[in-house]
PDB file of C-alpha atoms in Angstrom:
ATOM      1  CA  UNK A   1      69.803  87.722  89.243  1.00 57.00           C
ATOM      2  CA  UNK A   2      71.113  85.960  92.300  1.00 70.00           C
ATOM      3  CA  UNK A   3      72.038  88.335  95.103  1.00 74.00           C
ATOM      4  CA  UNK A   4      75.433  87.993  96.815  1.00 79.00           C
ATOM      5  CA  UNK A   5      75.520  86.030 100.062  1.00 82.00           C
ATOM      6  CA  UNK A   6      76.196  89.103 102.196  1.00 84.00           C
ATOM      7  CA  UNK A   7      76.099  87.168 105.449  1.00 85.00           C
ATOM      8  CA  UNK A   8      78.786  84.770 104.235  1.00 85.00           C
ATOM      9  CA  UNK A   9      80.935  87.638 102.981  1.00 86.00           C
ATOM     10  CA  UNK A  10      80.618  89.385 106.347  1.00 86.00           C
ATOM     11  CA  UNK A  11      81.539  86.209 108.224  1.00 87.00           C
ATOM     12  CA  UNK A  12      84.526  85.702 105.917  1.00 88.00           C
ATOM     13  CA  UNK A  13      85.662  89.254 106.772  1.00 88.00           C
ATOM     14  CA  UNK A  14      85.244  88.521 110.479  1.00 87.00           C
ATOM     15  CA  UNK A  15      87.341  85.331 110.283  1.00 87.00           C
ATOM     16  CA  UNK A  16      90.072  87.265 108.430  1.00 87.00           C
ATOM     17  CA  UNK A  17      89.995  89.986 111.085  1.00 85.00           C
ATOM     18  CA  UNK A  18      90.070  87.641 114.082  1.00 85.00           C
ATOM     19  CA  UNK A  19      92.201  84.933 112.385  1.00 84.00           C
ATOM     20  CA  UNK A  20      89.992  82.307 113.999  1.00 85.00           C
ATOM     21  CA  UNK A  21      86.573  80.748 113.365  1.00 87.00           C
ATOM     22  CA  UNK A  22      85.997  80.570 117.118  1.00 86.00           C
ATOM     23  CA  UNK A  23      86.938  84.197 117.815  1.00 87.00           C
ATOM     24  CA  UNK A  24      84.930  85.428 114.831  1.00 86.00           C
ATOM     25  CA  UNK A  25      81.877  83.510 116.025  1.00 87.00           C
ATOM     26  CA  UNK A  26      82.264  84.954 119.523  1.00 88.00           C
ATOM     27  CA  UNK A  27      82.590  88.501 118.140  1.00 84.00           C
ATOM     28  CA  UNK A  28      79.402  88.076 116.099  1.00 85.00           C
ATOM     29  CA  UNK A  29      77.511  86.232 118.867  1.00 86.00           C
ATOM     30  CA  UNK A  30      76.852  83.186 116.682  1.00 87.00           C
ATOM     31  CA  UNK A  31      77.998  79.596 116.861  1.00 88.00           C
ATOM     32  CA  UNK A  32      81.240  78.402 115.323  1.00 87.00           C
ATOM     33  CA  UNK A  33      79.166  76.007 113.203  1.00 88.00           C
ATOM     34  CA  UNK A  34      77.245  78.943 111.736  1.00 89.00           C
ATOM     35  CA  UNK A  35      80.494  80.626 110.703  1.00 87.00           C
ATOM     36  CA  UNK A  36      81.913  77.404 109.291  1.00 88.00           C
ATOM     37  CA  UNK A  37      78.770  76.740 107.245  1.00 89.00           C
ATOM     38  CA  UNK A  38      78.818  80.297 105.874  1.00 87.00           C
ATOM     39  CA  UNK A  39      82.447  79.999 104.774  1.00 87.00           C
ATOM     40  CA  UNK A  40      81.788  76.610 103.180  1.00 89.00           C
ATOM     41  CA  UNK A  41      78.755  78.053 101.401  1.00 90.00           C
ATOM     42  CA  UNK A  42      80.812  80.947 100.068  1.00 85.00           C
ATOM     43  CA  UNK A  43      83.655  78.670  98.957  1.00 86.00           C
ATOM     44  CA  UNK A  44      81.204  76.428  97.100  1.00 88.00           C
ATOM     45  CA  UNK A  45      79.569  79.402  95.399  1.00 86.00           C
ATOM     46  CA  UNK A  46      82.958  80.862  94.371  1.00 84.00           C
ATOM     47  CA  UNK A  47      84.357  77.418  93.544  1.00 85.00           C
ATOM     48  CA  UNK A  48      87.582  78.173  95.398  1.00 86.00           C
ATOM     49  CA  UNK A  49      89.112  77.634  98.838  1.00 88.00           C
ATOM     50  CA  UNK A  50      89.462  80.726 100.995  1.00 86.00           C
ATOM     51  CA  UNK A  51      91.454  79.224 103.875  1.00 86.00           C
ATOM     52  CA  UNK A  52      94.114  76.587 104.350  1.00 82.00           C
ATOM     53  CA  UNK A  53      93.123  74.801 107.546  1.00 74.00           C
ATOM     54  CA  UNK A  54      95.348  72.657 109.750  1.00 68.00           C
ATOM     55  CA  UNK A  55      94.985  71.608 113.369  1.00 64.00           C
ATOM     56  CA  UNK A  56      97.328  74.415 114.432  1.00 71.00           C
ATOM     57  CA  UNK A  57      97.007  77.160 111.844  1.00 75.00           C
ATOM     58  CA  UNK A  58      94.460  79.015 109.769  1.00 82.00           C
ATOM     59  CA  UNK A  59      95.853  80.858 106.755  1.00 84.00           C
ATOM     60  CA  UNK A  60      94.354  82.590 103.750  1.00 86.00           C
ATOM     61  CA  UNK A  61      94.805  80.952 100.389  1.00 87.00           C
ATOM     62  CA  UNK A  62      95.893  83.123  97.472  1.00 87.00           C
ATOM     63  CA  UNK A  63      92.243  83.439  96.436  1.00 86.00           C
ATOM     64  CA  UNK A  64      91.273  84.292  99.999  1.00 85.00           C
ATOM     65  CA  UNK A  65      93.949  86.953 100.174  1.00 88.00           C
ATOM     66  CA  UNK A  66      92.693  88.581  96.961  1.00 87.00           C
ATOM     67  CA  UNK A  67      89.081  88.545  98.164  1.00 85.00           C
ATOM     68  CA  UNK A  68      89.670  89.606 101.778  1.00 86.00           C
ATOM     69  CA  UNK A  69      89.735  93.289 100.905  1.00 84.00           C
ATOM     70  CA  UNK A  70      86.370  93.003  99.121  1.00 84.00           C
ATOM     71  CA  UNK A  71      84.897  91.221 102.135  1.00 83.00           C
ATOM     72  CA  UNK A  72      86.206  93.879 104.520  1.00 82.00           C
ATOM     73  CA  UNK A  73      84.621  96.597 102.383  1.00 80.00           C
ATOM     74  CA  UNK A  74      81.265  94.784 102.394  1.00 80.00           C
ATOM     75  CA  UNK A  75      81.436  94.530 106.185  1.00 81.00           C
ATOM     76  CA  UNK A  76      82.520  98.160 106.596  1.00 77.00           C
ATOM     77  CA  UNK A  77      79.808  99.510 104.328  1.00 76.00           C
ATOM     78  CA  UNK A  78      77.139  97.452 106.084  1.00 76.00           C
ATOM     79  CA  UNK A  79      78.256  98.669 109.505  1.00 72.00           C
ATOM     80  CA  UNK A  80      78.445 102.254 108.259  1.00 70.00           C
ATOM     81  CA  UNK A  81      74.919 102.032 106.836  1.00 71.00           C
ATOM     82  CA  UNK A  82      73.511 100.639 110.078  1.00 69.00           C
ATOM     83  CA  UNK A  83      75.303 103.234 112.157  1.00 66.00           C
ATOM     84  CA  UNK A  84      74.016 106.030 109.951  1.00 62.00           C
ATOM     85  CA  UNK A  85      70.485 104.624 110.247  1.00 63.00           C
ATOM     86  CA  UNK A  86      70.737 104.553 114.037  1.00 59.00           C
ATOM     87  CA  UNK A  87      72.078 108.125 114.042  1.00 52.00           C
ATOM     88  CA  UNK A  88      74.770 107.280 116.609  1.00 50.00           C
ATOM     89  CA  UNK A  89      76.884 110.292 115.729  1.00 50.00           C
ATOM     90  CA  UNK A  90      75.732 112.139 118.855  1.00 53.00           C
ATOM     91  CA  UNK A  91      77.021 109.361 121.096  1.00 68.00           C
ATOM     92  CA  UNK A  92      79.880 107.551 119.416  1.00 83.00           C
ATOM     93  CA  UNK A  93      80.681 104.083 120.734  1.00 86.00           C
ATOM     94  CA  UNK A  94      82.652 100.986 119.798  1.00 88.00           C
ATOM     95  CA  UNK A  95      86.189  99.987 118.897  1.00 90.00           C
ATOM     96  CA  UNK A  96      88.536 101.919 116.588  1.00 92.00           C
ATOM     97  CA  UNK A  97      91.577  99.902 115.488  1.00 92.00           C
ATOM     98  CA  UNK A  98      94.607 101.958 114.494  1.00 94.00           C
ATOM     99  CA  UNK A  99      98.210 101.296 113.531  1.00 93.00           C
ATOM    100  CA  UNK A 100     101.217 103.616 113.790  1.00 93.00           C
ATOM    101  CA  UNK A 101     105.030 103.486 113.732  1.00 91.00           C
ATOM    102  CA  UNK A 102     106.459 102.657 117.154  1.00 91.00           C
ATOM    103  CA  UNK A 103     108.321 105.852 118.109  1.00 90.00           C
ATOM    104  CA  UNK A 104     105.891 108.197 116.370  1.00 92.00           C
ATOM    105  CA  UNK A 105     102.974 106.371 117.954  1.00 92.00           C
ATOM    106  CA  UNK A 106     104.389 106.732 121.454  1.00 92.00           C
ATOM    107  CA  UNK A 107     105.483 110.354 121.133  1.00 91.00           C
ATOM    108  CA  UNK A 108     102.764 111.900 118.966  1.00 92.00           C
ATOM    109  CA  UNK A 109      99.783 109.599 118.414  1.00 94.00           C
ATOM    110  CA  UNK A 110      99.136 108.294 121.947  1.00 95.00           C
ATOM    111  CA  UNK A 111      98.738 111.789 123.501  1.00 95.00           C
ATOM    112  CA  UNK A 112      96.270 112.791 120.766  1.00 95.00           C
ATOM    113  CA  UNK A 113      94.256 109.620 121.264  1.00 95.00           C
ATOM    114  CA  UNK A 114      94.159 110.290 125.010  1.00 96.00           C
ATOM    115  CA  UNK A 115      92.479 113.634 124.281  1.00 95.00           C
ATOM    116  CA  UNK A 116      90.047 111.976 121.878  1.00 95.00           C
ATOM    117  CA  UNK A 117      89.093 109.247 124.363  1.00 95.00           C
ATOM    118  CA  UNK A 118      88.454 111.862 127.045  1.00 95.00           C
ATOM    119  CA  UNK A 119      85.934 113.479 124.681  1.00 93.00           C
ATOM    120  CA  UNK A 120      84.314 110.143 123.759  1.00 92.00           C
ATOM    121  CA  UNK A 121      84.218 107.827 126.799  1.00 92.00           C
ATOM    122  CA  UNK A 122      82.269 105.101 124.950  1.00 91.00           C
ATOM    123  CA  UNK A 123      84.954 104.646 122.270  1.00 93.00           C
ATOM    124  CA  UNK A 124      87.633 101.988 122.767  1.00 93.00           C
ATOM    125  CA  UNK A 125      90.986 102.467 120.985  1.00 95.00           C
ATOM    126  CA  UNK A 126      92.910  99.382 119.866  1.00 94.00           C
ATOM    127  CA  UNK A 127      96.355 100.774 118.964  1.00 94.00           C
ATOM    128  CA  UNK A 128      98.975  98.628 117.236  1.00 92.00           C
ATOM    129  CA  UNK A 129     102.507 100.087 117.263  1.00 92.00           C
ATOM    130  CA  UNK A 130     105.074  98.647 114.875  1.00 87.00           C
ATOM    131  CA  UNK A 131     107.697  99.901 112.450  1.00 81.00           C
ATOM    132  CA  UNK A 132     106.851  96.995 110.174  1.00 78.00           C
ATOM    133  CA  UNK A 133     104.555  97.729 107.252  1.00 74.00           C
ATOM    134  CA  UNK A 134     101.104  96.715 108.486  1.00 70.00           C
ATOM    135  CA  UNK A 135      98.624  94.957 106.205  1.00 72.00           C
ATOM    136  CA  UNK A 136      95.294  96.643 106.917  1.00 70.00           C
ATOM    137  CA  UNK A 137      93.187  93.711 105.761  1.00 67.00           C
ATOM    138  CA  UNK A 138      95.086  90.954 107.545  1.00 70.00           C
ATOM    139  CA  UNK A 139      95.418  92.952 110.761  1.00 75.00           C
ATOM    140  CA  UNK A 140      91.807  94.143 110.763  1.00 79.00           C
ATOM    141  CA  UNK A 141      92.776  97.797 111.241  1.00 86.00           C
ATOM    142  CA  UNK A 142      90.497 100.698 110.389  1.00 88.00           C
ATOM    143  CA  UNK A 143      93.488 102.869 109.459  1.00 91.00           C
ATOM    144  CA  UNK A 144      97.218 103.186 109.933  1.00 91.00           C
ATOM    145  CA  UNK A 145      99.778 105.963 109.865  1.00 91.00           C
ATOM    146  CA  UNK A 146     102.818 105.476 107.651  1.00 88.00           C
ATOM    147  CA  UNK A 147     105.956 107.565 107.305  1.00 86.00           C
ATOM    148  CA  UNK A 148     107.100 106.666 103.809  1.00 76.00           C
ATOM    149  CA  UNK A 149     106.849 107.353 100.133  1.00 68.00           C
ATOM    150  CA  UNK A 150     103.565 105.678  99.268  1.00 61.00           C
ATOM    151  CA  UNK A 151     103.535 103.204  96.357  1.00 60.00           C
ATOM    152  CA  UNK A 152     100.497 102.737  94.173  1.00 52.00           C
ATOM    153  CA  UNK A 153      97.973 100.413  95.795  1.00 56.00           C
ATOM    154  CA  UNK A 154      94.264  99.857  96.282  1.00 56.00           C
ATOM    155  CA  UNK A 155      94.476 101.591  99.658  1.00 67.00           C
ATOM    156  CA  UNK A 156      93.617 105.252 100.171  1.00 77.00           C
ATOM    157  CA  UNK A 157      96.526 107.384 101.417  1.00 78.00           C
ATOM    158  CA  UNK A 158      96.102 110.966 102.625  1.00 84.00           C
ATOM    159  CA  UNK A 159      99.301 112.956 103.118  1.00 87.00           C
ATOM    160  CA  UNK A 160      98.984 114.844 106.406  1.00 88.00           C
ATOM    161  CA  UNK A 161     102.306 116.632 106.778  1.00 86.00           C
ATOM    162  CA  UNK A 162     106.050 116.393 106.208  1.00 86.00           C
ATOM    163  CA  UNK A 163     108.431 114.529 108.491  1.00 88.00           C
ATOM    164  CA  UNK A 164     111.876 116.150 108.467  1.00 87.00           C
ATOM    165  CA  UNK A 165     115.041 114.257 109.397  1.00 89.00           C
ATOM    166  CA  UNK A 166     118.567 115.324 110.330  1.00 92.00           C
ATOM    167  CA  UNK A 167     122.039 113.820 110.375  1.00 93.00           C
ATOM    168  CA  UNK A 168     123.088 114.191 113.996  1.00 96.00           C
ATOM    169  CA  UNK A 169     125.763 113.319 116.523  1.00 96.00           C
ATOM    170  CA  UNK A 170     126.861 114.601 119.920  1.00 97.00           C
ATOM    171  CA  UNK A 171     129.201 117.575 120.383  1.00 97.00           C
ATOM    172  CA  UNK A 172     131.666 115.137 121.946  1.00 96.00           C
ATOM    173  CA  UNK A 173     131.662 112.965 118.840  1.00 96.00           C
ATOM    174  CA  UNK A 174     132.301 115.948 116.567  1.00 96.00           C
ATOM    175  CA  UNK A 175     135.103 117.156 118.862  1.00 95.00           C
ATOM    176  CA  UNK A 176     136.747 113.758 118.555  1.00 94.00           C
ATOM    177  CA  UNK A 177     136.058 112.895 114.911  1.00 93.00           C
ATOM    178  CA  UNK A 178     135.418 116.256 113.252  1.00 94.00           C
ATOM    179  CA  UNK A 179     132.357 117.402 111.323  1.00 94.00           C
ATOM    180  CA  UNK A 180     131.594 115.965 107.890  1.00 94.00           C
ATOM    181  CA  UNK A 181     131.331 118.832 105.415  1.00 92.00           C
ATOM    182  CA  UNK A 182     130.308 116.664 102.447  1.00 91.00           C
ATOM    183  CA  UNK A 183     128.460 113.309 102.372  1.00 92.00           C
ATOM    184  CA  UNK A 184     131.612 111.626 101.057  1.00 90.00           C
ATOM    185  CA  UNK A 185     133.317 112.508 104.359  1.00 92.00           C
ATOM    186  CA  UNK A 186     131.097 109.927 106.083  1.00 90.00           C
ATOM    187  CA  UNK A 187     133.491 107.195 104.949  1.00 86.00           C
ATOM    188  CA  UNK A 188     135.704 108.377 107.839  1.00 89.00           C
ATOM    189  CA  UNK A 189     132.905 108.317 110.416  1.00 94.00           C
ATOM    190  CA  UNK A 190     131.047 105.759 112.506  1.00 95.00           C
ATOM    191  CA  UNK A 191     127.319 105.626 111.730  1.00 95.00           C
ATOM    192  CA  UNK A 192     124.179 104.256 113.366  1.00 96.00           C
ATOM    193  CA  UNK A 193     121.771 102.732 110.860  1.00 94.00           C
ATOM    194  CA  UNK A 194     117.995 102.436 111.071  1.00 90.00           C
ATOM    195  CA  UNK A 195     117.344  99.048 109.493  1.00 87.00           C
ATOM    196  CA  UNK A 196     113.605  99.107 108.880  1.00 81.00           C
ATOM    197  CA  UNK A 197     114.081 100.581 105.408  1.00 77.00           C
ATOM    198  CA  UNK A 198     114.163  99.026 101.956  1.00 73.00           C
ATOM    199  CA  UNK A 199     117.900  99.768 101.641  1.00 78.00           C
ATOM    200  CA  UNK A 200     119.345 100.848 105.009  1.00 80.00           C
ATOM    201  CA  UNK A 201     122.968 100.329 103.896  1.00 84.00           C
ATOM    202  CA  UNK A 202     122.801 103.308 101.527  1.00 86.00           C
ATOM    203  CA  UNK A 203     122.334 106.943 102.548  1.00 87.00           C
ATOM    204  CA  UNK A 204     121.141 109.166  99.717  1.00 85.00           C
ATOM    205  CA  UNK A 205     121.753 112.918  99.752  1.00 85.00           C
ATOM    206  CA  UNK A 206     120.427 115.738  97.602  1.00 84.00           C
ATOM    207  CA  UNK A 207     120.803 119.508  97.648  1.00 83.00           C
ATOM    208  CA  UNK A 208     119.619 122.551  95.769  1.00 77.00           C
ATOM    209  CA  UNK A 209     120.756 122.494  92.176  1.00 74.00           C
ATOM    210  CA  UNK A 210     120.002 118.827  91.698  1.00 76.00           C
ATOM    211  CA  UNK A 211     123.293 117.315  92.907  1.00 81.00           C
ATOM    212  CA  UNK A 212     122.819 113.890  94.455  1.00 86.00           C
ATOM    213  CA  UNK A 213     125.210 111.600  96.300  1.00 87.00           C
ATOM    214  CA  UNK A 214     124.833 108.014  97.483  1.00 87.00           C
ATOM    215  CA  UNK A 215     127.031 106.926 100.392  1.00 88.00           C
ATOM    216  CA  UNK A 216     127.574 103.547 102.025  1.00 90.00           C
ATOM    217  CA  UNK A 217     128.074 104.474 105.703  1.00 89.00           C
ATOM    218  CA  UNK A 218     130.319 102.523 108.030  1.00 89.00           C
ATOM    219  CA  UNK A 219     127.932 100.933 110.550  1.00 92.00           C
ATOM    220  CA  UNK A 220     128.823 101.023 114.214  1.00 94.00           C
ATOM    221  CA  UNK A 221     125.301 100.056 115.242  1.00 95.00           C
ATOM    222  CA  UNK A 222     122.192  98.831 113.450  1.00 93.00           C
ATOM    223  CA  UNK A 223     118.674  98.861 114.912  1.00 93.00           C
ATOM    224  CA  UNK A 224     115.044  98.723 113.832  1.00 88.00           C
ATOM    225  CA  UNK A 225     114.225 101.338 116.490  1.00 90.00           C
ATOM    226  CA  UNK A 226     115.196 104.991 116.185  1.00 90.00           C
ATOM    227  CA  UNK A 227     114.740 105.510 119.926  1.00 92.00           C
ATOM    228  CA  UNK A 228     117.298 102.788 120.603  1.00 93.00           C
ATOM    229  CA  UNK A 229     119.920 104.962 118.898  1.00 94.00           C
ATOM    230  CA  UNK A 230     119.504 107.921 121.265  1.00 95.00           C
ATOM    231  CA  UNK A 231     121.721 106.590 124.070  1.00 96.00           C
ATOM    232  CA  UNK A 232     124.627 105.700 121.715  1.00 96.00           C
ATOM    233  CA  UNK A 233     124.235 109.052 119.953  1.00 96.00           C
ATOM    234  CA  UNK A 234     124.398 110.973 123.227  1.00 97.00           C
ATOM    235  CA  UNK A 235     127.399 108.863 124.265  1.00 96.00           C
ATOM    236  CA  UNK A 236     129.306 109.968 121.165  1.00 96.00           C
ATOM    237  CA  UNK A 237     129.312 106.618 119.366  1.00 96.00           C
ATOM    238  CA  UNK A 238     128.490 107.906 115.879  1.00 95.00           C
ATOM    239  CA  UNK A 239     126.254 109.770 113.428  1.00 96.00           C
ATOM    240  CA  UNK A 240     122.641 108.824 112.640  1.00 95.00           C
ATOM    241  CA  UNK A 241     119.820 110.083 110.466  1.00 92.00           C
ATOM    242  CA  UNK A 242     116.655 110.419 112.530  1.00 93.00           C
ATOM    243  CA  UNK A 243     113.376 112.382 112.339  1.00 91.00           C
ATOM    244  CA  UNK A 244     112.487 115.477 114.338  1.00 91.00           C
ATOM    245  CA  UNK A 245     109.983 113.680 116.554  1.00 91.00           C
ATOM    246  CA  UNK A 246     112.791 111.491 117.955  1.00 93.00           C
ATOM    247  CA  UNK A 247     115.681 113.983 118.184  1.00 94.00           C
ATOM    248  CA  UNK A 248     113.880 117.329 118.451  1.00 92.00           C
ATOM    249  CA  UNK A 249     114.354 117.652 122.220  1.00 93.00           C
ATOM    250  CA  UNK A 250     118.051 116.754 121.976  1.00 95.00           C
ATOM    251  CA  UNK A 251     118.629 119.295 119.224  1.00 95.00           C
ATOM    252  CA  UNK A 252     116.924 121.989 121.307  1.00 95.00           C
ATOM    253  CA  UNK A 253     118.964 121.047 124.388  1.00 96.00           C
ATOM    254  CA  UNK A 254     122.242 120.866 122.477  1.00 96.00           C
ATOM    255  CA  UNK A 255     122.948 117.240 123.411  1.00 97.00           C
ATOM    256  CA  UNK A 256     122.878 116.472 119.685  1.00 97.00           C
ATOM    257  CA  UNK A 257     123.900 118.695 116.777  1.00 96.00           C
ATOM    258  CA  UNK A 258     122.923 118.497 113.103  1.00 95.00           C
ATOM    259  CA  UNK A 259     125.327 118.440 110.154  1.00 94.00           C
ATOM    260  CA  UNK A 260     125.029 118.367 106.361  1.00 92.00           C
ATOM    261  CA  UNK A 261     121.842 120.436 106.584  1.00 89.00           C
ATOM    262  CA  UNK A 262     122.257 121.736 103.022  1.00 88.00           C
ATOM    263  CA  UNK A 263     122.103 118.118 101.867  1.00 85.00           C
ATOM    264  CA  UNK A 264     118.593 117.454 103.090  1.00 75.00           C
ATOM    265  CA  UNK A 265     116.524 115.590 100.534  1.00 63.00           C
ATOM    266  CA  UNK A 266     112.796 115.956 100.064  1.00 61.00           C
ATOM    267  CA  UNK A 267     110.932 115.452 103.379  1.00 69.00           C
ATOM    268  CA  UNK A 268     109.152 112.151 103.879  1.00 81.00           C
ATOM    269  CA  UNK A 269     105.386 112.302 104.100  1.00 85.00           C
ATOM    270  CA  UNK A 270     103.241 111.218 107.024  1.00 89.00           C
ATOM    271  CA  UNK A 271     100.243 109.436 105.490  1.00 89.00           C
ATOM    272  CA  UNK A 272      96.928 108.323 106.903  1.00 90.00           C
ATOM    273  CA  UNK A 273      96.162 105.059 105.110  1.00 88.00           C
ATOM    274  CA  UNK A 274      92.663 103.573 104.999  1.00 85.00           C
ATOM    275  CA  UNK A 275      90.899 100.795 103.065  1.00 79.00           C
ATOM    276  CA  UNK A 276      89.511 101.713  99.612  1.00 72.00           C
ATOM    277  CA  UNK A 277      85.923 102.244 100.759  1.00 67.00           C
ATOM    278  CA  UNK A 278      84.902 105.804 101.609  1.00 66.00           C
ATOM    279  CA  UNK A 279      82.229 104.509 104.003  1.00 68.00           C
ATOM    280  CA  UNK A 280      83.339 104.141 107.613  1.00 75.00           C
ATOM    281  CA  UNK A 281      81.499 103.875 110.933  1.00 81.00           C
ATOM    282  CA  UNK A 282      80.964 107.291 112.494  1.00 84.00           C
ATOM    283  CA  UNK A 283      83.272 106.485 115.418  1.00 89.00           C
ATOM    284  CA  UNK A 284      86.130 105.724 112.991  1.00 89.00           C
ATOM    285  CA  UNK A 285      85.447 108.833 110.929  1.00 89.00           C
ATOM    286  CA  UNK A 286      85.440 110.997 114.058  1.00 91.00           C
ATOM    287  CA  UNK A 287      88.687 109.496 115.349  1.00 94.00           C
ATOM    288  CA  UNK A 288      90.511 109.878 112.031  1.00 93.00           C
ATOM    289  CA  UNK A 289      89.335 113.471 111.626  1.00 93.00           C
ATOM    290  CA  UNK A 290      90.495 114.353 115.138  1.00 94.00           C
ATOM    291  CA  UNK A 291      93.843 112.615 114.627  1.00 94.00           C
ATOM    292  CA  UNK A 292      94.448 114.245 111.241  1.00 92.00           C
ATOM    293  CA  UNK A 293      93.671 117.763 112.470  1.00 92.00           C
ATOM    294  CA  UNK A 294      95.940 117.381 115.495  1.00 93.00           C
ATOM    295  CA  UNK A 295      98.852 116.025 113.456  1.00 90.00           C
ATOM    296  CA  UNK A 296      98.605 118.716 110.765  1.00 85.00           C
ATOM    297  CA  UNK A 297      98.876 121.532 113.327  1.00 70.00           C
TER     298      UNK A 297
END
């Protein structure tokens, strides 16, 4: 039986992570020619192209995209095995690459990571904040946090806690426009829409007893950032649906007020999403455990 070319698989994973033969070679302290030969060797063995190469761009082929996750798992399991053999748990070191939604990352994740880094001065955090759905394999992340209903996939998703949202506006807006008592009343109101959703033009409501309502709100503002809506909300421009971690302080201070509370649907889950492999370097495992415990509290 011919053994897999583990070196070539690992170098393929590194090129996917760094999106460059040169950067992958530098990260592995080998020559670019060594990486190129390994990829060519793997492509010849698999009888398929893994990358589309031009003078300006390096992109995965469809075959490369399908195999990238396998390569990442081979790399992760090899690193985890070596780290376990070296017994580095007592002194964790290296880079942990994490993704998180923009507003949630700034308000909740960054402070937790600051505490973690203070405890582990040899660990470097590479934090990517974006409300776009992040591809773990293509971005080379060890894990990402997602606030969403999780579809079936090859990734591992651990639900950490609920994220509760509210329909809110300023007292001044309600004094001017009145309070909606039923979702259908929103047709007479100005609304601020968060666009980074699969269907942002429709607001769906549900309440005890199973009654559901779908409403097409009248948009006064649209944005892919919930934080960007705070100033217009406080200025009395309209109504928005936003999570607690963005509007919690305003609700407590009374600068925003919630309506239609009996129409709250099921809370959205905060998930910690990781690649399929259960094996992770000790530094990653420690960071994810610390992050999960802090967020569940």
